[in-house]
mmCIF file of C-alpha atoms in Angstrom:
data_model
loop_
_atom_site.group_PDB
_atom_site.id
_atom_site.type_symbol
_atom_site.label_atom_id
_atom_site.label_comp_id
_atom_site.label_asym_id
_atom_site.label_seq_id
_atom_site.Cartn_x
_atom_site.Cartn_y
_atom_site.Cartn_z
ATOM 1 C CA LEU A 216 -58.249 92.804 -55.477
ATOM 2 C CA ASP A 217 -58.605 96.464 -56.411
ATOM 3 C CA LYS A 218 -62.078 96.813 -57.983
ATOM 4 C CA LYS A 219 -60.711 99.401 -60.426
ATOM 5 C CA SER A 220 -57.809 97.281 -61.650
ATOM 6 C CA ALA A 221 -57.632 95.976 -65.217
ATOM 7 C CA LEU A 222 -57.884 92.427 -63.876
ATOM 8 C CA ALA A 223 -61.067 93.225 -61.939
ATOM 9 C CA ARG A 224 -62.622 94.629 -65.124
ATOM 10 C CA ILE A 225 -61.718 91.430 -67.013
ATOM 11 C CA LEU A 226 -63.237 89.278 -64.261
ATOM 12 C CA GLU A 227 -66.563 91.075 -64.655
ATOM 13 C CA LYS A 228 -66.817 89.798 -68.237
ATOM 14 C CA SER A 229 -64.887 86.539 -68.611
ATOM 15 C CA ASP A 230 -63.022 83.593 -67.113
ATOM 16 C CA LEU A 231 -60.295 83.979 -69.694
ATOM 17 C CA GLN A 232 -58.287 86.589 -71.527
ATOM 18 C CA PRO A 233 -55.249 84.885 -73.067
ATOM 19 C CA ALA A 234 -51.901 85.855 -71.490
ATOM 20 C CA VAL A 235 -53.671 88.338 -69.176
ATOM 21 C CA TYR A 236 -55.989 86.284 -66.965
ATOM 22 C CA GLU A 237 -56.590 82.575 -67.387
ATOM 23 C CA GLY A 238 -59.015 81.553 -64.654
ATOM 24 C CA GLY A 239 -56.882 81.387 -61.511
ATOM 25 C CA PHE A 240 -59.538 82.824 -59.209
ATOM 26 C CA LYS A 241 -61.829 79.839 -59.806
ATOM 27 C CA VAL A 242 -61.482 76.302 -58.502
ATOM 28 C CA TRP A 243 -61.567 74.172 -61.633
ATOM 29 C CA GLU A 244 -62.841 70.599 -61.337
ATOM 30 C CA CYS A 245 -59.725 68.867 -62.639
ATOM 31 C CA ALA A 246 -57.717 70.134 -59.640
ATOM 32 C CA CYS A 247 -60.085 68.166 -57.418
ATOM 33 C CA ASP A 248 -59.849 65.157 -59.765
ATOM 34 C CA LEU A 249 -56.054 65.312 -59.632
ATOM 35 C CA ILE A 250 -56.090 65.341 -55.831
ATOM 36 C CA SER A 251 -58.460 62.353 -55.785
ATOM 37 C CA HIS A 252 -56.207 60.448 -58.202
ATOM 38 C CA LEU A 253 -53.052 61.153 -56.186
ATOM 39 C CA GLU A 254 -54.767 60.114 -52.952
ATOM 40 C CA GLU A 255 -56.210 56.933 -54.513
ATOM 41 C CA GLN A 256 -52.754 56.002 -55.849
ATOM 42 C CA ARG A 257 -51.200 56.871 -52.467
ATOM 43 C CA TYR A 258 -48.617 58.915 -54.320
ATOM 44 C CA ASP A 259 -45.550 59.443 -52.124
ATOM 45 C CA PHE A 260 -44.511 63.109 -51.997
ATOM 46 C CA THR A 261 -41.983 62.523 -49.216
ATOM 47 C CA SER A 262 -38.841 64.641 -49.729
ATOM 48 C CA LYS A 263 -39.779 65.502 -53.331
ATOM 49 C CA ASN A 264 -39.397 68.834 -55.105
ATOM 50 C CA VAL A 265 -42.898 69.572 -56.397
ATOM 51 C CA LEU A 266 -44.109 72.214 -58.849
ATOM 52 C CA ASP A 267 -47.816 73.114 -59.014
ATOM 53 C CA PHE A 268 -47.840 74.635 -62.501
ATOM 54 C CA GLY A 269 -50.727 76.980 -63.325
ATOM 55 C CA CYS A 270 -51.762 76.545 -59.703
ATOM 56 C CA GLY A 271 -54.691 78.928 -59.214
ATOM 57 C CA HIS A 272 -55.963 77.982 -55.769
ATOM 58 C CA GLY A 273 -52.987 75.648 -55.330
ATOM 59 C CA LEU A 274 -54.938 72.638 -54.084
ATOM 60 C CA PRO A 275 -52.698 69.898 -55.587
ATOM 61 C CA GLY A 276 -49.579 71.689 -54.311
ATOM 62 C CA ILE A 277 -51.139 72.016 -50.872
ATOM 63 C CA LEU A 278 -51.724 68.255 -50.870
ATOM 64 C CA ALA A 279 -48.004 67.783 -51.629
ATOM 65 C CA LEU A 280 -47.053 70.162 -48.796
ATOM 66 C CA THR A 281 -49.196 68.265 -46.304
ATOM 67 C CA GLN A 282 -47.790 64.926 -47.514
ATOM 68 C CA GLY A 283 -44.114 65.658 -46.825
ATOM 69 C CA ALA A 284 -42.778 67.334 -49.980
ATOM 70 C CA ARG A 285 -39.347 68.920 -49.494
ATOM 71 C CA VAL A 286 -40.402 72.064 -51.336
ATOM 72 C CA VAL A 287 -43.434 73.117 -53.389
ATOM 73 C CA TYR A 288 -43.368 75.984 -55.868
ATOM 74 C CA PHE A 289 -46.765 77.417 -56.766
ATOM 75 C CA GLN A 290 -46.717 79.017 -60.226
ATOM 76 C CA ASP A 291 -49.522 81.035 -61.780
ATOM 77 C CA LEU A 292 -49.750 83.609 -64.562
ATOM 78 C CA ASN A 293 -51.055 86.277 -62.183
ATOM 79 C CA ALA A 294 -49.369 87.592 -59.048
ATOM 80 C CA GLU A 295 -52.850 88.730 -57.925
ATOM 81 C CA VAL A 296 -54.093 85.124 -57.974
ATOM 82 C CA LEU A 297 -51.098 84.012 -55.901
ATOM 83 C CA ARG A 298 -51.575 86.865 -53.412
ATOM 84 C CA HIS A 299 -55.369 86.743 -53.038
ATOM 85 C CA VAL A 300 -56.125 83.032 -53.468
ATOM 86 C CA THR A 301 -53.081 80.750 -53.321
ATOM 87 C CA VAL A 302 -51.429 82.256 -50.230
ATOM 88 C CA PRO A 303 -54.625 82.268 -48.135
ATOM 89 C CA ASN A 304 -55.254 78.626 -49.105
ATOM 90 C CA ILE A 305 -51.709 77.650 -48.115
ATOM 91 C CA LEU A 306 -52.067 79.443 -44.773
ATOM 92 C CA LEU A 307 -55.482 77.897 -44.032
ATOM 93 C CA ASN A 308 -54.639 74.327 -45.058
ATOM 94 C CA THR A 309 -51.043 73.788 -43.940
ATOM 95 C CA GLU A 310 -48.840 74.657 -40.984
ATOM 96 C CA THR A 311 -47.052 77.244 -43.145
ATOM 97 C CA THR A 312 -47.146 80.811 -41.821
ATOM 98 C CA LEU A 313 -46.774 84.100 -43.681
ATOM 99 C CA GLU A 314 -43.345 84.453 -42.061
ATOM 100 C CA ASP A 315 -42.412 81.001 -43.424
ATOM 101 C CA LEU A 316 -43.327 82.110 -46.951
ATOM 102 C CA ARG A 317 -40.930 85.057 -46.662
ATOM 103 C CA LYS A 318 -37.881 82.940 -45.763
ATOM 104 C CA ASP A 319 -35.178 82.214 -48.350
ATOM 105 C CA ASP A 320 -35.421 78.495 -47.549
ATOM 106 C CA ALA A 321 -39.231 78.398 -47.509
ATOM 107 C CA THR A 322 -40.939 75.055 -48.102
ATOM 108 C CA ALA A 323 -43.551 76.858 -50.216
ATOM 109 C CA ARG A 324 -42.545 79.405 -52.864
ATOM 110 C CA LEU A 325 -44.635 81.522 -55.229
ATOM 111 C CA ILE A 326 -43.753 82.377 -58.840
ATOM 112 C CA ALA A 327 -45.839 84.539 -61.194
ATOM 113 C CA GLY A 328 -45.209 84.436 -64.904
ATOM 114 C CA ASN A 329 -46.221 83.379 -68.380
ATOM 115 C CA TRP A 330 -45.097 79.962 -69.694
ATOM 116 C CA ALA A 331 -44.124 81.634 -72.984
ATOM 117 C CA ASP A 332 -41.625 83.888 -71.183
ATOM 118 C CA PRO A 333 -38.105 82.332 -71.084
ATOM 119 C CA ASP A 334 -37.440 84.228 -67.845
ATOM 120 C CA LEU A 335 -39.999 82.046 -66.058
ATOM 121 C CA ILE A 336 -37.586 79.099 -66.258
ATOM 122 C CA LYS A 337 -34.810 81.310 -64.835
ATOM 123 C CA LEU A 338 -37.054 82.290 -61.913
ATOM 124 C CA MET A 339 -37.336 78.615 -61.017
ATOM 125 C CA GLY A 340 -33.547 78.477 -60.545
ATOM 126 C CA GLU A 341 -31.437 75.449 -61.324
ATOM 127 C CA ARG A 342 -33.823 73.088 -59.543
ATOM 128 C CA LYS A 343 -35.179 70.053 -61.386
ATOM 129 C CA TRP A 344 -38.576 68.838 -60.260
ATOM 130 C CA ASP A 345 -39.383 65.328 -59.046
ATOM 131 C CA CYS A 346 -43.079 65.939 -59.565
ATOM 132 C CA ILE A 347 -44.966 68.512 -61.648
ATOM 133 C CA LEU A 348 -48.699 68.871 -61.082
ATOM 134 C CA THR A 349 -50.945 70.770 -63.466
ATOM 135 C CA SER A 350 -54.695 70.768 -63.913
ATOM 136 C CA ASP A 351 -57.132 72.342 -66.366
ATOM 137 C CA THR A 352 -54.207 73.870 -68.261
ATOM 138 C CA LEU A 353 -54.859 72.333 -71.697
ATOM 139 C CA TYR A 354 -57.842 74.526 -72.627
ATOM 140 C CA SER A 355 -55.851 76.627 -75.104
ATOM 141 C CA LEU A 356 -54.112 75.120 -78.133
ATOM 142 C CA ASP A 357 -51.741 78.093 -78.113
ATOM 143 C CA SER A 358 -50.510 77.421 -74.566
ATOM 144 C CA ILE A 359 -49.907 73.659 -74.907
ATOM 145 C CA PRO A 360 -46.507 73.965 -76.671
ATOM 146 C CA HIS A 361 -45.315 76.423 -73.989
ATOM 147 C CA LEU A 362 -46.520 74.129 -71.206
ATOM 148 C CA VAL A 363 -44.747 71.134 -72.746
ATOM 149 C CA ARG A 364 -41.474 73.097 -73.257
ATOM 150 C CA CYS A 365 -41.531 74.163 -69.610
ATOM 151 C CA ILE A 366 -42.207 70.624 -68.393
ATOM 152 C CA GLU A 367 -39.398 69.292 -70.579
ATOM 153 C CA LYS A 368 -36.930 71.837 -69.161
ATOM 154 C CA LEU A 369 -38.020 71.569 -65.524
ATOM 155 C CA LEU A 370 -38.759 67.877 -64.952
ATOM 156 C CA SER A 371 -35.918 65.741 -63.589
ATOM 157 C CA SER A 372 -34.890 62.722 -65.642
ATOM 158 C CA GLU A 373 -36.666 60.406 -63.171
ATOM 159 C CA GLY A 374 -39.512 62.847 -62.488
ATOM 160 C CA GLU A 375 -43.229 62.465 -63.094
ATOM 161 C CA CYS A 376 -45.740 64.989 -64.353
ATOM 162 C CA PHE A 377 -49.442 64.602 -63.651
ATOM 163 C CA VAL A 378 -51.765 66.512 -65.976
ATOM 164 C CA ALA A 379 -55.457 66.510 -65.110
ATOM 165 C CA ALA A 380 -57.580 67.775 -67.973
ATOM 166 C CA LYS A 381 -60.781 67.323 -69.869
ATOM 167 C CA ARG A 382 -60.568 65.187 -72.977
ATOM 168 C CA TYR A 383 -61.665 68.246 -75.012
ATOM 169 C CA TYR A 384 -62.394 71.867 -74.079
ATOM 170 C CA PHE A 385 -65.430 72.771 -76.174
ATOM 171 C CA GLY A 386 -65.392 76.258 -77.633
ATOM 172 C CA ILE A 387 -61.691 76.883 -77.015
ATOM 173 C CA GLY A 388 -60.051 73.855 -78.608
ATOM 174 C CA GLY A 389 -57.504 72.426 -76.191
ATOM 175 C CA SER A 390 -57.467 68.683 -75.534
ATOM 176 C CA THR A 391 -55.540 65.744 -74.137
ATOM 177 C CA ALA A 392 -54.988 64.615 -77.753
ATOM 178 C CA ALA A 393 -53.284 67.942 -78.548
ATOM 179 C CA LEU A 394 -51.039 67.460 -75.510
ATOM 180 C CA MET A 395 -50.097 63.926 -76.554
ATOM 181 C CA ASP A 396 -49.401 65.110 -80.123
ATOM 182 C CA GLU A 397 -47.128 67.869 -78.829
ATOM 183 C CA ILE A 398 -45.268 65.453 -76.556
ATOM 184 C CA SER A 399 -44.743 62.810 -79.236
ATOM 185 C CA GLU A 400 -43.775 65.221 -82.030
ATOM 186 C CA SER A 401 -41.446 67.579 -80.258
ATOM 187 C CA THR A 402 -39.938 66.223 -77.067
ATOM 188 C CA GLY A 403 -38.094 63.424 -75.380
ATOM 189 C CA LEU A 404 -40.897 63.104 -72.853
ATOM 190 C CA LYS A 405 -43.105 60.044 -72.630
ATOM 191 C CA GLY A 406 -46.794 60.366 -71.918
ATOM 192 C CA GLN A 407 -49.879 58.297 -71.492
ATOM 193 C CA VAL A 408 -53.513 59.200 -71.056
ATOM 194 C CA GLY A 409 -55.097 57.776 -67.958
ATOM 195 C CA LEU A 410 -58.595 58.704 -66.960
ATOM 196 C CA PRO A 411 -59.248 62.245 -68.237
ATOM 197 C CA CYS A 412 -61.672 64.552 -66.486
ATOM 198 C CA VAL A 413 -65.004 64.568 -68.324
#
């Protein structure tokens, strides 16, 4: 990361600047909790299309890659996060090579973009996702409606979405309750709260 870049200057002061940088360079605890949950449930990724939404380090998506997913898309707000954190993690923790990532039919794909941008859905193509994984993405009340709209548009009719989050993000307002309210009031999705991260 260029030390003189705008993103580097933000990182010196904060973990979050809405719609500019939202924490992707850090490993957030709910990603680890999501992995533990999926492993405990022995979730079967075999031949599934998986989306790691707001991936940061990409740990849940990497689990899916190593467990037989057909394809995994890693999406984050920042291309810099994908380039400097997600890609190295994929290369270190899977059999994927840099050459593999460059192929048109790659098992792992990278997408940078904001959930509020309608073009993000277009970048995903016509694919519907069997499994969407997202963790620590409910911290902002403003982003929850965008997250839910994207999930609603991208999830296959038989698909599952796993959201790992704290019950409440003190100081910034997001919560599992806000997610459930958004789902019940505005979508055809069904949701249930399991064991939230504390």
